[in-house]
CSV table of C-alpha atoms in Angstrom, one decimal:
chain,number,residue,atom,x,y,z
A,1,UNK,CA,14.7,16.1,-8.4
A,2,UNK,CA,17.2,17.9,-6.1
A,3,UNK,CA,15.6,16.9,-3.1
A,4,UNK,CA,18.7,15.0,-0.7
A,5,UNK,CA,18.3,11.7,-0.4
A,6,UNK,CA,19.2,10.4,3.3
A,7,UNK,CA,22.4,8.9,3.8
A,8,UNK,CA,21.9,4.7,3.6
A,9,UNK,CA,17.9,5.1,2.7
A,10,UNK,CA,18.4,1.5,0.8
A,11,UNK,CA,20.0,-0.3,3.7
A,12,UNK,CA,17.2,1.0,5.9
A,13,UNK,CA,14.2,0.3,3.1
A,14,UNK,CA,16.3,-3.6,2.6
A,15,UNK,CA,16.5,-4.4,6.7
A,16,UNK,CA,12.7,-3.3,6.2
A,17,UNK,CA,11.6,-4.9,4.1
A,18,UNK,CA,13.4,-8.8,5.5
A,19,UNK,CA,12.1,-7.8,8.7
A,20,UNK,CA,8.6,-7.8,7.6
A,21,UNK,CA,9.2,-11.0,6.3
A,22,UNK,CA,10.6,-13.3,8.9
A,23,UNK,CA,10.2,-16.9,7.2
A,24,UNK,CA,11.6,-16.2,4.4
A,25,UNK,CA,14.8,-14.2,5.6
A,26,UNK,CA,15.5,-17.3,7.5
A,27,UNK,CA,15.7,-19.4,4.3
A,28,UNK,CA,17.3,-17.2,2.9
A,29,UNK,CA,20.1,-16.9,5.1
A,30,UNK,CA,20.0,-20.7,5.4
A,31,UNK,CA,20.4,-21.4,1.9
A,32,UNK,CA,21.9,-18.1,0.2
A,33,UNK,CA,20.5,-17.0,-3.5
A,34,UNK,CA,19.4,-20.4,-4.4
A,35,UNK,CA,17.2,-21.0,-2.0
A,36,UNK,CA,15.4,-17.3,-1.2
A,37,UNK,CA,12.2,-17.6,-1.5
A,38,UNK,CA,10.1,-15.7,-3.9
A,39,UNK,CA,8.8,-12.6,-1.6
A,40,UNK,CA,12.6,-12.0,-0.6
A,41,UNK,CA,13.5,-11.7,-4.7
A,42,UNK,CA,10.6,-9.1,-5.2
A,43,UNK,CA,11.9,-7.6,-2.3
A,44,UNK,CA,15.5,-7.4,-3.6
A,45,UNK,CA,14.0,-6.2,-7.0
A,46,UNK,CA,11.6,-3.1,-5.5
A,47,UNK,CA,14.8,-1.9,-3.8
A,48,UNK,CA,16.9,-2.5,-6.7
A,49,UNK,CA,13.7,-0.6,-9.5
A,50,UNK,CA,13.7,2.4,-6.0
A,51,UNK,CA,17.5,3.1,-5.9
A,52,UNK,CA,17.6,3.2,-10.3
A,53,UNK,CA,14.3,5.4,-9.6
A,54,UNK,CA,12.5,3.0,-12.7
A,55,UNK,CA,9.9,2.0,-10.1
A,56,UNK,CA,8.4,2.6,-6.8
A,57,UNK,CA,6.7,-0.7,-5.5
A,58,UNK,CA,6.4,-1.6,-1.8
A,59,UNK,CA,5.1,-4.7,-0.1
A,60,UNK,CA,2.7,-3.6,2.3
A,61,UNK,CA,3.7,-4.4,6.1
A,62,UNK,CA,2.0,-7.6,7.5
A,63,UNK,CA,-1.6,-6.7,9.0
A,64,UNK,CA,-2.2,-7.8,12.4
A,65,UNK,CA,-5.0,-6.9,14.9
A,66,UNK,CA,-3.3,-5.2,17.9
A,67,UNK,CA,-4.7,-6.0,21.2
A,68,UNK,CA,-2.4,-5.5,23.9
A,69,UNK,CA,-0.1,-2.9,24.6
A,70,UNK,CA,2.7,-2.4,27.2
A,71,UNK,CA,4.0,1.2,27.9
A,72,UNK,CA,6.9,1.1,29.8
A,73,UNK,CA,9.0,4.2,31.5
A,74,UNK,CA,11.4,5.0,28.9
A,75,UNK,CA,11.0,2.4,27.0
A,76,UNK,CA,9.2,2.1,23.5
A,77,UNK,CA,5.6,0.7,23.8
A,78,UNK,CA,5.3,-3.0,23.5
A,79,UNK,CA,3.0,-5.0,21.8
A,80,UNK,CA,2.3,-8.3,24.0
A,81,UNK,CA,-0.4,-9.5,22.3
A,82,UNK,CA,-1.8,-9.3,18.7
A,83,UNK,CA,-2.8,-12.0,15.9
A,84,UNK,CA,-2.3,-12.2,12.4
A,85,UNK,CA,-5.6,-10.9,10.3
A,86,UNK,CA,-5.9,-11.8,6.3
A,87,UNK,CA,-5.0,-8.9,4.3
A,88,UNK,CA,-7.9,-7.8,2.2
A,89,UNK,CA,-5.9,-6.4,-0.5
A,90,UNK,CA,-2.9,-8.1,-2.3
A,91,UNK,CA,1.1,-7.4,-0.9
A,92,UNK,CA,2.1,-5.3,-3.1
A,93,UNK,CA,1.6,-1.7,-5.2
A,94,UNK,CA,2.8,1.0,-6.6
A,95,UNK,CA,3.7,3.4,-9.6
A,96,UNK,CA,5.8,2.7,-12.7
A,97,UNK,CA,5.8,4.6,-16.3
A,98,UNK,CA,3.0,6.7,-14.3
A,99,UNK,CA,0.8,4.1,-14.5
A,100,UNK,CA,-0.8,2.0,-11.2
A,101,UNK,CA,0.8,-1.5,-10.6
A,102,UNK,CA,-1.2,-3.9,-8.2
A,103,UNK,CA,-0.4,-7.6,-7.9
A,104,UNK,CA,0.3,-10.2,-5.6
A,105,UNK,CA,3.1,-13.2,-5.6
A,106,UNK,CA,2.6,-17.4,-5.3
A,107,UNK,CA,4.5,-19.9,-5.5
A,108,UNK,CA,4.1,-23.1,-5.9
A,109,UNK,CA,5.6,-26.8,-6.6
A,110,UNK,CA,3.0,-28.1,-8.6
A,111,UNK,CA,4.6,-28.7,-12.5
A,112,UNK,CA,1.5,-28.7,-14.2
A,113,UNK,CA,-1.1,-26.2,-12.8
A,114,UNK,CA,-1.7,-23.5,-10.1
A,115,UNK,CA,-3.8,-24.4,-7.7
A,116,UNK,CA,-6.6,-21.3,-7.3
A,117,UNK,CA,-6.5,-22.1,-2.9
A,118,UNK,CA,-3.6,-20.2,-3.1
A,119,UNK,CA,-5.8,-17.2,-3.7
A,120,UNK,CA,-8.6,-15.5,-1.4
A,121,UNK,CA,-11.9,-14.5,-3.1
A,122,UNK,CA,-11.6,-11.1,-2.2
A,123,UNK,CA,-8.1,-10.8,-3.4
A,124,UNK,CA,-9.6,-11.2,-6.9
A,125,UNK,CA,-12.6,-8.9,-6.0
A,126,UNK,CA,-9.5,-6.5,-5.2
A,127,UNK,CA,-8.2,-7.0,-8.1
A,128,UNK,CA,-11.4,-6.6,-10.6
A,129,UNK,CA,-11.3,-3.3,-8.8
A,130,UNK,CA,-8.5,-2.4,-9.7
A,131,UNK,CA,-8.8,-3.2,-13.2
A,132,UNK,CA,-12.2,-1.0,-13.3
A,133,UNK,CA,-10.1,2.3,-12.3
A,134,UNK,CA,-7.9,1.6,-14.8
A,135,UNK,CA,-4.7,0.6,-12.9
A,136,UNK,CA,-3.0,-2.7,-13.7
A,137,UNK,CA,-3.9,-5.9,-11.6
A,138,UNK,CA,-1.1,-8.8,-11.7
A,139,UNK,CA,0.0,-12.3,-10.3
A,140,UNK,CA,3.4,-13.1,-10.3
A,141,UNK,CA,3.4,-16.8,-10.2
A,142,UNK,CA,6.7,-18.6,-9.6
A,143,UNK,CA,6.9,-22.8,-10.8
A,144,UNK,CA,9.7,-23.8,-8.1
A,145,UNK,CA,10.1,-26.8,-9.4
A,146,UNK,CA,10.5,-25.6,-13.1
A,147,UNK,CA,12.7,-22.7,-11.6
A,148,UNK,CA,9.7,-20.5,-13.9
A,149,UNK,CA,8.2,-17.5,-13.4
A,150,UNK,CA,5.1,-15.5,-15.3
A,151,UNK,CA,3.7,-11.9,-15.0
A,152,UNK,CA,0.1,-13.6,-15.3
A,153,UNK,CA,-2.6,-10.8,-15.7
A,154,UNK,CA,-6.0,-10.6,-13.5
A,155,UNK,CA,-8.1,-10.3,-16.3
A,156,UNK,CA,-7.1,-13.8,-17.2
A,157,UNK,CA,-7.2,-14.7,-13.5
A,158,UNK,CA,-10.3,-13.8,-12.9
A,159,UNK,CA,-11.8,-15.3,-16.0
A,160,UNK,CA,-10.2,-18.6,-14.9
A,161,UNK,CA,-11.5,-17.9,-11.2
A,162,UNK,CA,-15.0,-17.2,-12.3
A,163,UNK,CA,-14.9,-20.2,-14.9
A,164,UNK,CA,-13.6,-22.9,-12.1
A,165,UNK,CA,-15.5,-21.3,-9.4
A,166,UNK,CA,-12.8,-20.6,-7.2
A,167,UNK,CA,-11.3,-24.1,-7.2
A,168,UNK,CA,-9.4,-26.5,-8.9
A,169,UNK,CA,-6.0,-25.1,-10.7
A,170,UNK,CA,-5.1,-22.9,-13.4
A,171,UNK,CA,-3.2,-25.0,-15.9
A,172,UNK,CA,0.6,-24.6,-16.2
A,173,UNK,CA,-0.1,-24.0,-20.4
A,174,UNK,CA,-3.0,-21.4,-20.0
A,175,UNK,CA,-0.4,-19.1,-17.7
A,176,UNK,CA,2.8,-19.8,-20.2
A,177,UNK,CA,0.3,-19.1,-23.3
A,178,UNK,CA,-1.6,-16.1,-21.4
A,179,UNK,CA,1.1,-14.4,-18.9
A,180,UNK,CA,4.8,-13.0,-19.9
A,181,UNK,CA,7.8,-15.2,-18.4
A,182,UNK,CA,10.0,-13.2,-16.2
A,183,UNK,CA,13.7,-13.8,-18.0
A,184,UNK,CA,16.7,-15.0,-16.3
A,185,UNK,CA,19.0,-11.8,-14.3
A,186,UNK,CA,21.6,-11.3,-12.1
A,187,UNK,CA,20.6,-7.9,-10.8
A,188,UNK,CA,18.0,-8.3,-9.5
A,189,UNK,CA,18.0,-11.6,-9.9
A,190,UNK,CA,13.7,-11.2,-10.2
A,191,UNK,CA,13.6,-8.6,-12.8
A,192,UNK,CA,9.8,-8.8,-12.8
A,193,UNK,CA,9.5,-4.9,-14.8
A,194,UNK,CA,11.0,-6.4,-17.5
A,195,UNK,CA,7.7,-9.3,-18.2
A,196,UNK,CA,5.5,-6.0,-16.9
A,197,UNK,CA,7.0,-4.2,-20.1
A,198,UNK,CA,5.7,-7.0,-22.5
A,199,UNK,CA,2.5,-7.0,-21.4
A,200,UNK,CA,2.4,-3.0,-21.3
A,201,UNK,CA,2.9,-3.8,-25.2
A,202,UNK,CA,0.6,-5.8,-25.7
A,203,UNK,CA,-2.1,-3.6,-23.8
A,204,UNK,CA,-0.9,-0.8,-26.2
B,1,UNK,CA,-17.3,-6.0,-14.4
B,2,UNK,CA,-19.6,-9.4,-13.9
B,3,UNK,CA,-17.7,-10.5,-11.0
B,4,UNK,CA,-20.0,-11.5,-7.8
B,5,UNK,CA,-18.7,-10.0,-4.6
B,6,UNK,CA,-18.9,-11.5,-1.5
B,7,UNK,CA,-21.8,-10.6,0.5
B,8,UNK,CA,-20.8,-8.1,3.5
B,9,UNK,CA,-17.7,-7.0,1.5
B,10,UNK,CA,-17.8,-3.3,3.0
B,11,UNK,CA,-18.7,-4.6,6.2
B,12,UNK,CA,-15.1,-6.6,6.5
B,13,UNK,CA,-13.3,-3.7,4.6
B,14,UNK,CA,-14.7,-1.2,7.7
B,15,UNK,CA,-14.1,-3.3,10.1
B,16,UNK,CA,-10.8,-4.3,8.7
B,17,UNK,CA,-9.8,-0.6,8.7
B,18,UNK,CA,-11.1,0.6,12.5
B,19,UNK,CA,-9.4,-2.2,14.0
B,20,UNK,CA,-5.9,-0.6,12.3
B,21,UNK,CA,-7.0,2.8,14.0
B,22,UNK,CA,-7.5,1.7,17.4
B,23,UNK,CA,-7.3,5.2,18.8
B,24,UNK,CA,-9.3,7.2,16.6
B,25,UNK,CA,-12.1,4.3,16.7
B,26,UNK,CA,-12.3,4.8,20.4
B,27,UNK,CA,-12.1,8.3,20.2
B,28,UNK,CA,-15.0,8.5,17.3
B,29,UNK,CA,-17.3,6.0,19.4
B,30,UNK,CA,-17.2,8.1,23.1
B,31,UNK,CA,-17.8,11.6,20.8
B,32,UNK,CA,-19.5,10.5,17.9
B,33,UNK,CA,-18.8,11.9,14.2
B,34,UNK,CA,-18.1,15.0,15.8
B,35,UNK,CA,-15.2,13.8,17.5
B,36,UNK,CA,-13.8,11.7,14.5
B,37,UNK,CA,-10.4,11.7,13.9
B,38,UNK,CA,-8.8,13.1,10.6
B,39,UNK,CA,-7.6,9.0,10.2
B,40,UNK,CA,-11.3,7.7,10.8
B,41,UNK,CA,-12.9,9.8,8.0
B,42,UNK,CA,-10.4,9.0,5.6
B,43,UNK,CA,-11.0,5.7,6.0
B,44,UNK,CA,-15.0,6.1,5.4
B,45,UNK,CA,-14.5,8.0,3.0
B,46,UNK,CA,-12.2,5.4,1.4
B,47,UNK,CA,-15.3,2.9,1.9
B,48,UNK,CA,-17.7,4.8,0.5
B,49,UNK,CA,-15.3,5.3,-2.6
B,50,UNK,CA,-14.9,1.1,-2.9
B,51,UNK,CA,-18.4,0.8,-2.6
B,52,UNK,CA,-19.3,3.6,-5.0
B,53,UNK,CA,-16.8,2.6,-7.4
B,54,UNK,CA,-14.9,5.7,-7.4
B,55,UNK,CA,-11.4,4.5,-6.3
B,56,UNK,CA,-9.7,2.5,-4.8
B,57,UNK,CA,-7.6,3.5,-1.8
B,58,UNK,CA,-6.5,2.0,1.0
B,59,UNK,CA,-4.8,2.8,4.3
B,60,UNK,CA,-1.8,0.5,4.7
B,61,UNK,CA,-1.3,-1.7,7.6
B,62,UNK,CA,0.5,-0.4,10.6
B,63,UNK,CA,4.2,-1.4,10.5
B,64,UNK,CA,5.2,-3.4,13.5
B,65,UNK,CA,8.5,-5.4,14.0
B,66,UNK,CA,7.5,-8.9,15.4
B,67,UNK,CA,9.3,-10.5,17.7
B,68,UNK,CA,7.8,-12.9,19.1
B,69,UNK,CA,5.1,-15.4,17.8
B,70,UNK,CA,3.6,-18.4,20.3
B,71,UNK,CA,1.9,-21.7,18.3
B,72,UNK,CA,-0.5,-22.7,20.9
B,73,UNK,CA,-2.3,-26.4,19.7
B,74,UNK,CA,-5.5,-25.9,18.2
B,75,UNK,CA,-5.6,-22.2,18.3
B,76,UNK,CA,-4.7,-19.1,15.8
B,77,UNK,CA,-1.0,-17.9,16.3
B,78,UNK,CA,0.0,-15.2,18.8
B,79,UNK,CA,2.1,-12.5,18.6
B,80,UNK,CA,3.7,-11.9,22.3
B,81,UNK,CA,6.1,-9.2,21.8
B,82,UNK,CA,6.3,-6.8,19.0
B,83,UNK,CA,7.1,-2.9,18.5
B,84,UNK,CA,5.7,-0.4,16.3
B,85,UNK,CA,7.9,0.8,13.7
B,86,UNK,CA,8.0,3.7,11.8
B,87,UNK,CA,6.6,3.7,8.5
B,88,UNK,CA,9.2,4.3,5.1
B,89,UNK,CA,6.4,5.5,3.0
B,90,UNK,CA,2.6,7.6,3.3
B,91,UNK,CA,-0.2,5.7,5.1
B,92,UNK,CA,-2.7,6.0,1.7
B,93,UNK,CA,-2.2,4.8,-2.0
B,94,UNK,CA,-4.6,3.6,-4.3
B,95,UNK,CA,-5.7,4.3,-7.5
B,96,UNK,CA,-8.4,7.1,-8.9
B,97,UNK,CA,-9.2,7.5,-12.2
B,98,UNK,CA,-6.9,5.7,-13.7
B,99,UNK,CA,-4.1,7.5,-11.9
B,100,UNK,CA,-1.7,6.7,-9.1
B,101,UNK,CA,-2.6,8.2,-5.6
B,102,UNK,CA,-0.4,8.6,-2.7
B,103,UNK,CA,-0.7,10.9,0.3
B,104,UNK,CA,-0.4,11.2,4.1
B,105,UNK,CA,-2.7,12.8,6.5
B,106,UNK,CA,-1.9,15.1,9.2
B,107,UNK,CA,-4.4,17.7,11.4
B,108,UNK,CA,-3.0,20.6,13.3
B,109,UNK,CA,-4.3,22.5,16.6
B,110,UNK,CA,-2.3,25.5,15.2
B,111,UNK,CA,-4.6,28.2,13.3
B,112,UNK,CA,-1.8,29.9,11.5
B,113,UNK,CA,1.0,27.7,10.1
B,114,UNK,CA,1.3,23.4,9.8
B,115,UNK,CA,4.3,22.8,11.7
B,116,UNK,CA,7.1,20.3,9.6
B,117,UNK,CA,7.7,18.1,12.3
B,118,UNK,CA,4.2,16.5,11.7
B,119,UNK,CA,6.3,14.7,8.6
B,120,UNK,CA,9.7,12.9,8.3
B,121,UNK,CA,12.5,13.4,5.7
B,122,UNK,CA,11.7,10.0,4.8
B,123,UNK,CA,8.0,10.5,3.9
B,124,UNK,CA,9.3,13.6,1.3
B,125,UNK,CA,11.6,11.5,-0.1
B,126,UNK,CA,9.2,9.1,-0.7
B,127,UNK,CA,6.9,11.4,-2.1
B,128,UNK,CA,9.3,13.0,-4.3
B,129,UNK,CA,9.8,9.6,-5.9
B,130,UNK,CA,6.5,8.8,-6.3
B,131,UNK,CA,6.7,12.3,-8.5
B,132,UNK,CA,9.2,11.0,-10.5
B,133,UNK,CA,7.6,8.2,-11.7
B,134,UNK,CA,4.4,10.1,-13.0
B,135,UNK,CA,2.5,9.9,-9.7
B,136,UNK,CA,-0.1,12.4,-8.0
B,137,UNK,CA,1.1,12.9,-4.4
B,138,UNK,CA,-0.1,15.0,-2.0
B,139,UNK,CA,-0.9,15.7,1.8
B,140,UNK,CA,-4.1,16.0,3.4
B,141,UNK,CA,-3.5,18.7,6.3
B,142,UNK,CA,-6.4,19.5,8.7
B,143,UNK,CA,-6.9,22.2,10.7
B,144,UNK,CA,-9.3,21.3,13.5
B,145,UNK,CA,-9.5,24.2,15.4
B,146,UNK,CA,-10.8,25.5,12.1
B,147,UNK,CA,-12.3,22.9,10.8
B,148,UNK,CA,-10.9,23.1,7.6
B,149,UNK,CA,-9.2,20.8,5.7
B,150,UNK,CA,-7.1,20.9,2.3
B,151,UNK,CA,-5.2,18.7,0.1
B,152,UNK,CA,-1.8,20.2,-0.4
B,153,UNK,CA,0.7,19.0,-3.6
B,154,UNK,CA,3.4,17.2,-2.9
B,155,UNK,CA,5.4,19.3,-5.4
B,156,UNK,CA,4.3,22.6,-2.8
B,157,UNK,CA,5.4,20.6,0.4
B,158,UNK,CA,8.9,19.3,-1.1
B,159,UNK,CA,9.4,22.8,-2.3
B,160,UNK,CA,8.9,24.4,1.0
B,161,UNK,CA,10.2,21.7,3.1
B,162,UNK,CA,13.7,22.4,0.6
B,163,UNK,CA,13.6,26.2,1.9
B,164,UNK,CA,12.4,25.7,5.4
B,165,UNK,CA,15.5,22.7,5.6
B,166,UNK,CA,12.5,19.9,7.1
B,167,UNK,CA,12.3,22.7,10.5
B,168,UNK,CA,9.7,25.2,11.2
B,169,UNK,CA,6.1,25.4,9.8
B,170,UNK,CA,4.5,26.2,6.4
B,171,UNK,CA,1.9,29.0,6.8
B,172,UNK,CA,-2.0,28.8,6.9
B,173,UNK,CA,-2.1,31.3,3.9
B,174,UNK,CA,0.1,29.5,2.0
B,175,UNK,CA,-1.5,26.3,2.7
B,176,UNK,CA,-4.8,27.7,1.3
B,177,UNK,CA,-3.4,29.6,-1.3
B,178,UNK,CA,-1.8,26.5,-3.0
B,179,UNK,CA,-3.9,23.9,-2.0
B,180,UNK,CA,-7.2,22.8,-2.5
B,181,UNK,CA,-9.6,23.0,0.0
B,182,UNK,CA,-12.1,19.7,0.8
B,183,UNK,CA,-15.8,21.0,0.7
B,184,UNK,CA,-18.3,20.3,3.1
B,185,UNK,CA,-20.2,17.0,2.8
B,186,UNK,CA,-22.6,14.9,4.1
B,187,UNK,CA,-21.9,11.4,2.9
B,188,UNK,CA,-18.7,11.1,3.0
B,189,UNK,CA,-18.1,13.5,5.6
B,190,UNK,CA,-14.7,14.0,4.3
B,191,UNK,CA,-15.4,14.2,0.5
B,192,UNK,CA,-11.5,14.5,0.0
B,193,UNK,CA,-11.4,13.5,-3.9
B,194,UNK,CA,-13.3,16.5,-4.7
B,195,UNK,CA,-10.4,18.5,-4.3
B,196,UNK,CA,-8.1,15.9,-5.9
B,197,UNK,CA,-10.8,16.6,-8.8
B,198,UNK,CA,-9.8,20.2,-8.6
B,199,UNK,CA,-5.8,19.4,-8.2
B,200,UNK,CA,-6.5,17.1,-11.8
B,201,UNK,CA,-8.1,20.1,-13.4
B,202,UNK,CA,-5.4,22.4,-12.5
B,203,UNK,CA,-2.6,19.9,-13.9
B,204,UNK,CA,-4.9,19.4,-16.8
């Protein structure tokens, strides 16, 4: 493509994307690598898969229900009030090897299981709809405790969701034996593609 | 797919998506359909495509910067001061027919030519990428004072946002000639993804 490329497009999609995420910049900057949380390392990867053009996958902003806005003489308009609204979709999507990439991200500190009320029912619904127009529908689950993360796929999600009814957890052997582990990197230090090519394999 | 959805699922997803479009939901309920924006009939026509199983595309969230976030006792959080920001990608992806979908939508009082300014460098770029990975990307640019309205390649607009250097306007007969133009239609009113039907049979 010989399109130009604006001068310091990654800084301005990084700042972005850590603004839309306030919690976890905060840890991040807190604790450095070690402690960033798992949103921040997708983030750091999406930019990372953008600028090597092997991927284009965004986290969608944060959706909140505007109610209140302030217009001030030469000024920018300012929200004043507004509240936080569940998304209906997952956070993320995209396109990679041509093909539709939809998935969301969890972590948590349980060593044994996943716990399924870190999910929304309509989140899987979302997914299954996905699935039926043929894109590909993920969770990308990360074991803090373990230091472990899996590519786990929705089809087995939502067989586990429909089987436990919403509840309970997803044991910590179903997602090693059914998802693909996301290997150890340095940059990014979340190369999640590289689990996402496994199970491309395996759907091929 | 066997999986049971949530009674009142569109409901949510419509309401979900006119509180993101506060203008234009105004604007459609003092005129009526008549007076819809271009925004508002994507957005039921996006419905009527999740409900019909058809795709699955949905407008992203508006992009704000928060700022400031009150914790009142006992109530839901409040955001006090935020600003809008502008968006690094389209406002629509989704997935149809197995492929990746991305596009922005833009209407024009002009009867002769869409004028560039209506798009950022960014939004090209981001298009262009989306390109490169295998993607269909594309524009939907309505004329109102004409009430038509066509989908328009991506590869057309980078092409003649490369000669026209991001300034001046692309032409009406240009836009018709190389894009494809949305039917009339009763339910949707905006039956957009018969002319992506038409785009797929000319890449086909």
């Amino acid at each position: 493509m010989s399109i130009n490329y604006p001068t310091g497009s990654r800084r301005v999609s990084h700042v972005e994307n850590t603004m839309r995420t306030g919690k976890t910049t905060k840890k991040a900057l807190m604790f450095g690598k070690r402690g960033m949380g798992l949103e921040e390392e997708i983030n750091l990867a999406n930019d990372y898969y953008l600028v090597n053009h092997l991927a284009v996958i965004h986290k969608k902003p944060t959706p909140v229900t505007i109610v209140k806005v302030d217009y001030p003489a030469r000024s920018a308009a300012k929200i004043t009030e507004a509240y936080f609204k569940q998304a209906s979709t997952t956070d993320y999507n995209g396109v990679y090897q041509g093909r539709y990439i939809d998935f969301d991200a969890k972590e948590t500190k349980n060593k044994t299981s996943f716990p399924l009320k870190n999910l929304h029912a309509h989140q899987i619904v979302h997914l299954a709809n996905i699935l039926a127009q043929g894109g590909i529908g993920f969770v990308i689950i990360k074991f803090t405790s373990l230091n472990e993360t899996y590519v786990y796929p929705a089809k087995e999600l939502i067989a586990q969701w429909q089987k436990l009814n919403g509840k309970q957890s997803i044991s910590y052997d179903e997602i090693v034996g059914r998802g693909y582990s996301v290997p150890e990197s340095l940059s990014p230090s979340l190369d999640y593609l590289k689990a996402v090519d496994q199970y491309f394999e395996h759907l091929n």
